[in-house]
Tab-separated table of C-alpha atoms in Angstrom:
chain	number	residue	atom	x	y	z
A	1	UNK	CA	-7.512	-61.543	-36.273
A	2	UNK	CA	-11.008	-60.602	-35.053
A	3	UNK	CA	-10.135	-61.020	-31.622
A	4	UNK	CA	-6.326	-60.138	-31.707
A	5	UNK	CA	-7.245	-56.723	-32.968
A	6	UNK	CA	-10.445	-56.083	-30.414
A	7	UNK	CA	-8.032	-57.037	-27.834
A	8	UNK	CA	-5.573	-54.691	-28.881
A	9	UNK	CA	-7.840	-52.036	-28.753
A	10	UNK	CA	-9.234	-52.879	-25.118
A	11	UNK	CA	-5.409	-52.458	-24.067
A	12	UNK	CA	-4.488	-49.266	-25.713
A	13	UNK	CA	-4.078	-46.714	-23.575
A	14	UNK	CA	-6.698	-43.519	-24.067
A	15	UNK	CA	-5.041	-40.669	-25.386
A	16	UNK	CA	-4.249	-38.203	-22.605
A	17	UNK	CA	-6.741	-34.820	-22.292
A	18	UNK	CA	-5.442	-30.977	-22.334
A	19	UNK	CA	-5.780	-29.777	-18.471
A	20	UNK	CA	-8.171	-27.467	-18.087
A	21	UNK	CA	-6.768	-24.324	-16.454
A	22	UNK	CA	-8.056	-24.155	-13.142
A	23	UNK	CA	-10.650	-21.259	-12.538
A	24	UNK	CA	-8.056	-19.810	-9.472
A	25	UNK	CA	-5.920	-18.492	-11.891
A	26	UNK	CA	-8.802	-16.610	-14.028
A	27	UNK	CA	-10.031	-15.334	-10.091
A	28	UNK	CA	-6.452	-14.024	-10.041
A	29	UNK	CA	-6.297	-12.523	-12.890
A	30	UNK	CA	-9.651	-10.278	-12.203
A	31	UNK	CA	-8.144	-9.219	-9.144
A	32	UNK	CA	-4.556	-8.241	-10.962
A	33	UNK	CA	-6.599	-6.201	-13.858
A	34	UNK	CA	-8.801	-4.508	-10.397
A	35	UNK	CA	-5.849	-3.670	-8.748
A	36	UNK	CA	-3.884	-1.662	-11.572
A	37	UNK	CA	-7.118	-0.441	-12.350
A	38	UNK	CA	-7.025	1.362	-8.532
A	39	UNK	CA	-3.564	1.557	-8.372
A	40	UNK	CA	-3.765	5.145	-10.035
A	41	UNK	CA	-4.560	6.753	-6.811
A	42	UNK	CA	-1.117	5.408	-5.733
A	43	UNK	CA	0.306	7.804	-8.469
A	44	UNK	CA	-0.940	10.773	-8.016
A	45	UNK	CA	0.234	12.592	-4.251
A	46	UNK	CA	4.012	12.797	-5.506
A	47	UNK	CA	2.328	14.310	-8.838
A	48	UNK	CA	0.069	16.921	-6.783
A	49	UNK	CA	2.204	18.020	-4.176
A	50	UNK	CA	3.944	21.301	-6.356
A	51	UNK	CA	0.488	22.119	-8.142
A	52	UNK	CA	-1.108	22.237	-4.953
A	53	UNK	CA	1.670	24.426	-3.394
A	54	UNK	CA	1.600	26.584	-6.467
A	55	UNK	CA	-2.100	27.492	-7.350
A	56	UNK	CA	-3.379	27.323	-3.736
A	57	UNK	CA	0.180	28.177	-1.343
A	58	UNK	CA	-0.713	25.511	0.866
A	59	UNK	CA	2.488	24.340	2.429
A	60	UNK	CA	4.485	21.276	1.499
A	61	UNK	CA	3.458	20.049	5.160
A	62	UNK	CA	-0.343	20.731	4.806
A	63	UNK	CA	-0.333	18.906	1.646
A	64	UNK	CA	1.855	16.073	3.350
A	65	UNK	CA	-0.862	16.050	6.221
A	66	UNK	CA	-3.629	15.278	3.832
A	67	UNK	CA	-1.351	12.335	2.200
A	68	UNK	CA	-0.460	11.257	5.416
A	69	UNK	CA	-4.538	10.904	6.360
A	70	UNK	CA	-5.047	8.920	3.500
A	71	UNK	CA	-2.354	6.236	3.683
A	72	UNK	CA	-3.231	6.004	7.372
A	73	UNK	CA	-6.952	4.732	6.597
A	74	UNK	CA	-5.292	2.891	3.336
A	75	UNK	CA	-3.944	0.617	6.371
A	76	UNK	CA	-5.967	0.981	9.420
A	77	UNK	CA	-9.237	0.126	7.074
A	78	UNK	CA	-7.359	-2.963	5.292
A	79	UNK	CA	-8.084	-5.401	8.499
A	80	UNK	CA	-11.973	-4.377	8.886
A	81	UNK	CA	-11.885	-4.651	4.727
A	82	UNK	CA	-10.695	-8.253	5.215
A	83	UNK	CA	-12.984	-9.365	7.756
A	84	UNK	CA	-16.029	-7.267	5.587
A	85	UNK	CA	-14.983	-9.633	2.979
A	86	UNK	CA	-15.762	-12.672	5.037
A	87	UNK	CA	-19.052	-11.212	5.928
A	88	UNK	CA	-20.517	-9.448	2.678
A	89	UNK	CA	-18.131	-11.232	0.112
A	90	UNK	CA	-14.712	-9.650	-1.767
A	91	UNK	CA	-17.238	-8.244	-5.036
A	92	UNK	CA	-19.379	-5.787	-2.880
A	93	UNK	CA	-16.740	-4.632	-0.704
A	94	UNK	CA	-14.159	-4.155	-3.871
A	95	UNK	CA	-16.808	-2.518	-5.885
A	96	UNK	CA	-18.476	-0.070	-3.272
A	97	UNK	CA	-14.344	0.698	-2.252
A	98	UNK	CA	-13.678	1.287	-6.247
A	99	UNK	CA	-16.993	3.849	-6.344
A	100	UNK	CA	-15.496	5.402	-3.014
A	101	UNK	CA	-12.495	6.065	-4.821
A	102	UNK	CA	-13.855	7.679	-7.874
A	103	UNK	CA	-16.164	10.059	-5.472
A	104	UNK	CA	-12.977	11.112	-3.387
A	105	UNK	CA	-10.724	11.631	-6.242
A	106	UNK	CA	-13.902	13.498	-8.633
A	107	UNK	CA	-14.588	15.915	-6.053
A	108	UNK	CA	-11.316	17.434	-5.872
A	109	UNK	CA	-11.838	19.655	-8.782
A	110	UNK	CA	-13.943	21.910	-7.138
A	111	UNK	CA	-12.089	22.118	-4.006
A	112	UNK	CA	-10.823	25.599	-2.669
A	113	UNK	CA	-9.501	25.053	1.157
A	114	UNK	CA	-7.213	21.940	2.387
A	115	UNK	CA	-10.142	20.939	4.605
A	116	UNK	CA	-11.272	19.982	1.506
A	117	UNK	CA	-8.178	18.204	0.182
A	118	UNK	CA	-8.591	16.241	3.656
A	119	UNK	CA	-11.790	15.205	3.300
A	120	UNK	CA	-11.684	13.934	-0.430
A	121	UNK	CA	-8.244	12.384	-0.484
A	122	UNK	CA	-7.433	11.609	2.905
A	123	UNK	CA	-10.901	10.485	4.268
A	124	UNK	CA	-12.796	9.188	0.798
A	125	UNK	CA	-10.045	8.162	-1.140
A	126	UNK	CA	-8.425	6.488	1.632
A	127	UNK	CA	-10.939	4.381	3.141
A	128	UNK	CA	-11.969	3.369	-1.091
A	129	UNK	CA	-8.183	2.107	-1.235
A	130	UNK	CA	-8.260	0.510	2.292
A	131	UNK	CA	-10.669	-1.823	1.521
A	132	UNK	CA	-8.080	-2.301	-2.118
A	133	UNK	CA	-5.263	-2.883	0.009
A	134	UNK	CA	-3.321	-6.058	-0.079
A	135	UNK	CA	-5.565	-7.419	2.543
A	136	UNK	CA	-7.489	-7.980	-0.358
A	137	UNK	CA	-4.892	-10.177	-2.379
A	138	UNK	CA	-3.915	-11.790	0.732
A	139	UNK	CA	-7.966	-12.695	1.123
A	140	UNK	CA	-8.104	-14.387	-2.484
A	141	UNK	CA	-5.132	-16.045	-2.579
A	142	UNK	CA	-5.635	-17.908	0.610
A	143	UNK	CA	-9.049	-19.026	-0.268
A	144	UNK	CA	-8.247	-19.816	-4.401
A	145	UNK	CA	-5.128	-21.380	-3.520
A	146	UNK	CA	-3.432	-23.705	-1.304
A	147	UNK	CA	-0.307	-23.916	-3.457
A	148	UNK	CA	1.983	-21.356	-5.087
A	149	UNK	CA	0.241	-18.716	-2.619
A	150	UNK	CA	3.929	-17.068	-2.389
A	151	UNK	CA	4.392	-16.905	-6.592
A	152	UNK	CA	0.712	-15.758	-6.421
A	153	UNK	CA	1.274	-13.144	-3.806
A	154	UNK	CA	4.127	-11.890	-5.473
A	155	UNK	CA	1.846	-11.273	-8.280
A	156	UNK	CA	-0.944	-9.430	-7.262
A	157	UNK	CA	1.139	-7.331	-5.066
A	158	UNK	CA	3.139	-6.403	-8.294
A	159	UNK	CA	0.115	-5.155	-9.578
A	160	UNK	CA	0.099	-2.125	-7.919
A	161	UNK	CA	3.441	-1.165	-9.371
A	162	UNK	CA	2.311	-2.534	-12.649
A	163	UNK	CA	-0.718	0.382	-12.226
A	164	UNK	CA	1.992	3.333	-11.435
A	165	UNK	CA	3.717	1.867	-14.303
A	166	UNK	CA	1.191	2.787	-16.789
A	167	UNK	CA	-0.420	5.729	-14.850
A	168	UNK	CA	2.835	7.643	-13.806
A	169	UNK	CA	4.097	8.812	-17.098
A	170	UNK	CA	0.271	9.509	-18.419
A	171	UNK	CA	-0.720	11.397	-14.885
A	172	UNK	CA	2.716	13.229	-15.178
A	173	UNK	CA	1.773	14.277	-18.873
A	174	UNK	CA	-1.847	15.305	-17.960
A	175	UNK	CA	-0.525	17.537	-15.084
A	176	UNK	CA	2.406	19.237	-17.129
A	177	UNK	CA	-0.188	19.803	-20.486
A	178	UNK	CA	-3.321	20.677	-18.763
A	179	UNK	CA	-2.567	20.857	-14.780
A	180	UNK	CA	-3.860	19.222	-12.051
A	181	UNK	CA	-7.510	18.419	-12.364
A	182	UNK	CA	-7.919	16.444	-15.347
A	183	UNK	CA	-5.192	13.906	-13.580
A	184	UNK	CA	-7.747	13.843	-10.442
A	185	UNK	CA	-10.725	13.068	-13.343
A	186	UNK	CA	-8.476	10.026	-15.122
A	187	UNK	CA	-8.141	8.562	-11.513
A	188	UNK	CA	-11.825	8.441	-10.817
A	189	UNK	CA	-12.451	7.440	-14.666
A	190	UNK	CA	-10.132	4.411	-13.774
A	191	UNK	CA	-11.662	3.280	-10.982
A	192	UNK	CA	-15.316	3.294	-12.100
A	193	UNK	CA	-14.138	1.577	-15.248
A	194	UNK	CA	-12.840	-1.396	-12.999
A	195	UNK	CA	-16.440	-1.908	-11.333
A	196	UNK	CA	-18.160	-4.291	-14.043
A	197	UNK	CA	-14.917	-6.303	-14.251
A	198	UNK	CA	-15.314	-6.774	-10.450
A	199	UNK	CA	-18.767	-7.490	-10.194
A	200	UNK	CA	-19.512	-9.994	-13.061
A	201	UNK	CA	-16.057	-11.780	-12.898
A	202	UNK	CA	-14.467	-11.842	-9.255
A	203	UNK	CA	-16.568	-14.997	-7.682
A	204	UNK	CA	-15.695	-15.032	-3.790
A	205	UNK	CA	-14.834	-18.729	-3.060
A	206	UNK	CA	-14.305	-21.837	-5.016
A	207	UNK	CA	-17.421	-23.341	-3.823
A	208	UNK	CA	-19.204	-21.029	-5.610
A	209	UNK	CA	-18.244	-22.794	-9.085
A	210	UNK	CA	-18.358	-25.971	-7.910
A	211	UNK	CA	-14.462	-26.551	-7.559
A	212	UNK	CA	-11.676	-27.379	-4.936
A	213	UNK	CA	-8.938	-24.604	-4.346
A	214	UNK	CA	-5.875	-24.757	-6.780
A	215	UNK	CA	-3.758	-27.794	-5.406
A	216	UNK	CA	-5.968	-28.920	-2.601
A	217	UNK	CA	-6.670	-32.678	-2.389
A	218	UNK	CA	-10.113	-32.079	-1.373
A	219	UNK	CA	-13.291	-30.159	-1.860
A	220	UNK	CA	-13.531	-27.128	0.574
A	221	UNK	CA	-17.319	-25.830	1.442
A	222	UNK	CA	-17.840	-22.332	1.244
A	223	UNK	CA	-18.052	-21.097	4.765
A	224	UNK	CA	-21.081	-19.316	6.061
A	225	UNK	CA	-21.203	-15.552	6.261
A	226	UNK	CA	-19.196	-14.165	9.318
A	227	UNK	CA	-21.547	-11.219	11.316
A	228	UNK	CA	-19.846	-8.834	13.144
A	229	UNK	CA	-16.697	-7.916	10.993
A	230	UNK	CA	-15.464	-5.175	12.848
A	231	UNK	CA	-15.721	-6.986	16.017
A	232	UNK	CA	-13.935	-9.677	14.287
A	233	UNK	CA	-11.185	-7.585	13.634
A	234	UNK	CA	-10.633	-6.425	16.590
A	235	UNK	CA	-10.642	-9.647	18.672
A	236	UNK	CA	-7.938	-11.207	16.127
A	237	UNK	CA	-6.034	-8.071	16.868
A	238	UNK	CA	-6.061	-8.428	20.498
A	239	UNK	CA	-5.213	-12.216	20.287
A	240	UNK	CA	-2.049	-11.773	17.866
A	241	UNK	CA	-0.928	-8.364	19.763
A	242	UNK	CA	-0.237	-11.471	22.693
A	243	UNK	CA	2.138	-12.924	20.413
A	244	UNK	CA	6.185	-11.332	20.120
A	245	UNK	CA	6.328	-12.173	16.006
A	246	UNK	CA	3.154	-9.510	15.576
A	247	UNK	CA	5.035	-6.825	17.039
A	248	UNK	CA	8.331	-7.761	15.106
A	249	UNK	CA	6.258	-8.287	11.682
A	250	UNK	CA	4.313	-5.008	12.068
A	251	UNK	CA	7.683	-2.879	13.151
A	252	UNK	CA	9.385	-4.019	10.166
A	253	UNK	CA	6.644	-3.210	7.972
A	254	UNK	CA	5.840	0.228	9.336
A	255	UNK	CA	9.366	0.694	8.246
A	256	UNK	CA	8.869	-0.716	4.927
A	257	UNK	CA	6.071	1.604	4.714
A	258	UNK	CA	8.001	4.826	5.582
A	259	UNK	CA	10.774	4.051	3.346
A	260	UNK	CA	8.406	3.209	-0.004
A	261	UNK	CA	5.152	4.949	0.109
A	262	UNK	CA	5.592	7.499	2.350
A	263	UNK	CA	9.273	8.627	1.111
A	264	UNK	CA	10.028	7.668	-2.141
A	265	UNK	CA	6.030	7.569	-3.464
A	266	UNK	CA	5.102	10.934	-1.892
A	267	UNK	CA	8.623	12.670	-1.961
A	268	UNK	CA	11.078	11.631	-4.255
A	269	UNK	CA	9.420	13.808	-7.740
A	270	UNK	CA	9.563	17.042	-5.356
A	271	UNK	CA	13.190	16.536	-4.074
A	272	UNK	CA	14.377	15.780	-7.609
A	273	UNK	CA	12.086	18.665	-9.103
A	274	UNK	CA	14.599	20.547	-6.326
A	275	UNK	CA	17.397	19.648	-8.209
A	276	UNK	CA	15.723	21.089	-11.159
A	277	UNK	CA	15.222	17.687	-12.967
A	278	UNK	CA	11.868	18.086	-14.908
A	279	UNK	CA	8.980	16.646	-13.268
A	280	UNK	CA	8.227	14.067	-16.089
A	281	UNK	CA	11.774	12.803	-16.068
A	282	UNK	CA	11.455	12.229	-12.127
A	283	UNK	CA	7.845	10.726	-12.658
A	284	UNK	CA	9.145	8.307	-15.532
A	285	UNK	CA	12.022	7.095	-12.911
A	286	UNK	CA	9.442	6.087	-10.912
A	287	UNK	CA	7.362	4.376	-13.206
A	288	UNK	CA	10.721	2.473	-14.378
A	289	UNK	CA	10.788	1.581	-10.267
A	290	UNK	CA	7.267	-0.215	-10.775
A	291	UNK	CA	8.913	-1.941	-14.026
A	292	UNK	CA	11.233	-3.646	-11.612
A	293	UNK	CA	8.820	-3.635	-8.737
A	294	UNK	CA	6.891	-5.810	-11.039
A	295	UNK	CA	10.192	-8.478	-11.782
A	296	UNK	CA	11.163	-8.159	-7.913
A	297	UNK	CA	7.822	-8.878	-6.247
A	298	UNK	CA	7.195	-11.778	-8.389
A	299	UNK	CA	10.596	-13.194	-7.819
A	300	UNK	CA	10.478	-12.643	-4.112
A	301	UNK	CA	7.264	-14.663	-4.483
A	302	UNK	CA	9.055	-17.679	-6.161
A	303	UNK	CA	11.605	-17.307	-3.166
A	304	UNK	CA	8.915	-17.225	-0.715
A	305	UNK	CA	8.068	-21.040	-1.810
A	306	UNK	CA	11.197	-22.263	-1.471
A	307	UNK	CA	13.372	-19.928	1.054
A	308	UNK	CA	13.261	-19.077	4.676
A	309	UNK	CA	11.116	-15.832	4.660
A	310	UNK	CA	12.934	-14.407	8.082
A	311	UNK	CA	16.231	-14.148	6.002
A	312	UNK	CA	14.341	-12.802	2.772
A	313	UNK	CA	13.283	-10.100	4.915
A	314	UNK	CA	16.433	-9.261	6.410
A	315	UNK	CA	17.875	-9.348	2.886
A	316	UNK	CA	15.591	-7.501	1.766
A	317	UNK	CA	15.602	-4.391	4.043
A	318	UNK	CA	19.280	-3.916	4.370
A	319	UNK	CA	19.675	-4.076	0.204
A	320	UNK	CA	16.888	-0.631	0.888
A	321	UNK	CA	18.835	1.177	3.757
A	322	UNK	CA	22.130	1.198	1.622
A	323	UNK	CA	20.344	2.328	-1.567
A	324	UNK	CA	18.302	5.177	0.223
A	325	UNK	CA	22.091	6.244	2.238
A	326	UNK	CA	23.500	7.363	-1.869
A	327	UNK	CA	20.479	8.580	-2.897
A	328	UNK	CA	21.198	12.448	-1.524
A	329	UNK	CA	24.521	12.779	-3.584
A	330	UNK	CA	22.647	10.948	-6.799
A	331	UNK	CA	19.815	13.178	-7.469
A	332	UNK	CA	21.141	16.188	-10.102
A	333	UNK	CA	19.292	17.992	-13.222
A	334	UNK	CA	19.869	15.023	-15.206
A	335	UNK	CA	19.486	11.411	-15.274
A	336	UNK	CA	22.812	9.708	-15.359
A	337	UNK	CA	23.810	6.050	-15.116
A	338	UNK	CA	24.161	5.827	-11.224
A	339	UNK	CA	20.646	7.125	-10.984
A	340	UNK	CA	19.375	4.471	-13.334
A	341	UNK	CA	21.369	2.079	-11.126
A	342	UNK	CA	19.665	3.294	-8.145
A	343	UNK	CA	16.128	3.073	-9.857
A	344	UNK	CA	16.666	-0.625	-10.737
A	345	UNK	CA	18.165	-1.477	-7.639
A	346	UNK	CA	15.542	0.125	-5.505
A	347	UNK	CA	12.853	-0.947	-7.680
A	348	UNK	CA	13.183	-5.019	-7.473
A	349	UNK	CA	13.525	-4.382	-3.520
A	350	UNK	CA	10.343	-1.882	-3.684
A	351	UNK	CA	7.509	-4.451	-2.136
A	352	UNK	CA	9.477	-7.671	-2.498
A	353	UNK	CA	8.762	-7.408	1.717
A	354	UNK	CA	5.153	-8.703	0.636
A	355	UNK	CA	5.393	-12.313	-0.187
A	356	UNK	CA	7.581	-13.206	2.788
A	357	UNK	CA	5.823	-11.331	5.336
A	358	UNK	CA	2.174	-12.859	3.885
A	359	UNK	CA	4.047	-15.949	4.471
A	360	UNK	CA	5.142	-15.477	8.013
A	361	UNK	CA	1.187	-14.177	8.640
A	362	UNK	CA	0.448	-17.640	7.315
A	363	UNK	CA	2.644	-19.562	9.636
A	364	UNK	CA	1.918	-17.868	12.749
A	365	UNK	CA	-1.864	-17.630	12.557
A	366	UNK	CA	-3.173	-20.098	9.889
A	367	UNK	CA	-7.260	-18.977	9.465
A	368	UNK	CA	-6.790	-15.470	10.575
A	369	UNK	CA	-3.755	-14.617	8.695
A	370	UNK	CA	-5.369	-12.368	6.606
A	371	UNK	CA	-6.820	-9.758	9.261
A	372	UNK	CA	-3.745	-10.179	10.710
A	373	UNK	CA	-2.433	-9.242	7.771
A	374	UNK	CA	-4.705	-6.256	7.546
A	375	UNK	CA	-3.571	-4.951	10.906
A	376	UNK	CA	0.372	-5.580	9.786
A	377	UNK	CA	-0.725	-3.416	6.580
A	378	UNK	CA	-1.986	-0.927	8.707
A	379	UNK	CA	1.073	-0.331	10.705
A	380	UNK	CA	2.862	-0.244	7.403
A	381	UNK	CA	0.332	2.545	6.270
A	382	UNK	CA	1.242	4.400	9.688
A	383	UNK	CA	5.031	4.381	8.929
A	384	UNK	CA	4.273	5.809	5.497
A	385	UNK	CA	2.084	8.580	6.850
A	386	UNK	CA	4.588	9.824	9.553
A	387	UNK	CA	6.987	9.973	6.480
A	388	UNK	CA	4.807	11.642	4.050
A	389	UNK	CA	3.727	14.023	6.860
A	390	UNK	CA	7.437	14.685	8.587
A	391	UNK	CA	9.109	14.414	4.841
A	392	UNK	CA	7.170	17.672	3.997
A	393	UNK	CA	7.700	19.440	7.397
A	394	UNK	CA	11.641	18.415	7.000
A	395	UNK	CA	11.570	19.975	3.163
A	396	UNK	CA	10.108	23.286	4.747
A	397	UNK	CA	12.424	23.354	7.894
A	398	UNK	CA	15.841	22.352	6.056
A	399	UNK	CA	15.265	23.310	2.557
A	400	UNK	CA	16.443	19.370	1.568
A	401	UNK	CA	14.981	16.136	1.838
A	402	UNK	CA	18.867	14.501	3.037
A	403	UNK	CA	18.113	13.879	6.158
A	404	UNK	CA	14.831	11.700	5.549
A	405	UNK	CA	16.960	9.773	2.973
A	406	UNK	CA	19.385	8.901	5.980
A	407	UNK	CA	16.998	8.406	8.789
A	408	UNK	CA	15.105	6.185	6.680
A	409	UNK	CA	18.217	3.775	5.612
A	410	UNK	CA	19.257	3.809	9.173
A	411	UNK	CA	15.457	2.685	9.984
A	412	UNK	CA	15.745	-0.036	7.398
A	413	UNK	CA	18.856	-1.344	8.781
A	414	UNK	CA	17.057	-1.840	12.164
A	415	UNK	CA	14.018	-3.634	10.273
A	416	UNK	CA	16.857	-6.112	8.750
A	417	UNK	CA	17.585	-6.799	12.496
A	418	UNK	CA	14.324	-7.084	13.691
A	419	UNK	CA	13.036	-9.730	10.711
A	420	UNK	CA	15.929	-12.074	11.726
A	421	UNK	CA	14.598	-12.581	15.323
A	422	UNK	CA	11.376	-13.522	14.492
A	423	UNK	CA	10.179	-16.750	16.178
A	424	UNK	CA	9.007	-19.620	14.266
A	425	UNK	CA	5.808	-20.614	15.349
A	426	UNK	CA	5.817	-22.903	18.329
A	427	UNK	CA	5.269	-26.495	18.521
A	428	UNK	CA	0.790	-26.976	18.827
A	429	UNK	CA	0.454	-24.186	16.507
A	430	UNK	CA	0.610	-21.020	18.384
A	431	UNK	CA	2.618	-18.180	18.106
A	432	UNK	CA	5.544	-17.535	20.079
A	433	UNK	CA	3.779	-15.611	23.465
A	434	UNK	CA	5.887	-11.876	24.484
């Protein structure tokens, strides 16, 4: 009896142990919170145009020029920031970037001339935000995940929209009640508040905590620091520029920036105000775009793991173009159901383009994909910068934004066609040449 009992005990399978949550998800969570905290600066430009125009009598074109400098530097800094993260680590680069954002935003409260707006909001916040651009999310995703990359990139991209959802109503209320300077201080404090989280909790690489990347079969040692960050960023650009997919990705993403950050984020609130809609109501609509942006971007990441990213991009750009064509007839003094439908529809598509664009960069350029995506993001912000400036000029010239809405819709149609002709990666692992 004893032997039988002992044999049964030996044959009894071990009790299953609950699997621990992989550290990569904690790093992704910290990255998400960091991007949310830094998103305050992305919410302010559209809110500042009318107050600065009223207080300083600066033209909308002048204010738009400062926003365009910010947007251009946001993109042009990104590839160098990705290379700097390879050299100095994610934590140091992001902490310095947040400090620059806080400094630039805080100094605007003392400005009295347009060149000071260019310096503070254009240069300092532009450089800091560029280091917090989507190349940051791409670097974290590439280092910490080998599975679920589409989903993770969608979640991290949605963080910016989540920040917009949090900060837009708050900042618009502050500006309406206390004018624009307390809003600028709020942006500075939000950026500074995130720095301790980054410094204490954001690990640079899975090897730092003795773990494999999520989904990896083998342990991946931490690579040594890569010297010559600027040289590497330029070298990767020159190499990628010899391939056709790079120019198609850059072109489509430039149109993406023109039709989102440069257009809606910068000019939707003043355009709605032109139609006598209260500023807080317009800001709330922009925040609602952020709600559905979260849903759309995470869903896009899920789709990217399962469907052809080229076709996803074509669908996203085509739908965005159609929605923008209808916007001029939807703007009114009050919020009505067709406008709500536009907000929901457009919000689902706001940055849904990011996960498939990231996937195509990884497919085409492998280990250099984060830096290549940084350059593609630079084109996104150059497109945004042009429309931020030209939209203000168009408003000053024609007295309305209608021509800008229609032109952006036509550009989105062109982007849909460009996405469809991006070639698959050639056999042998080299992107198709021009």
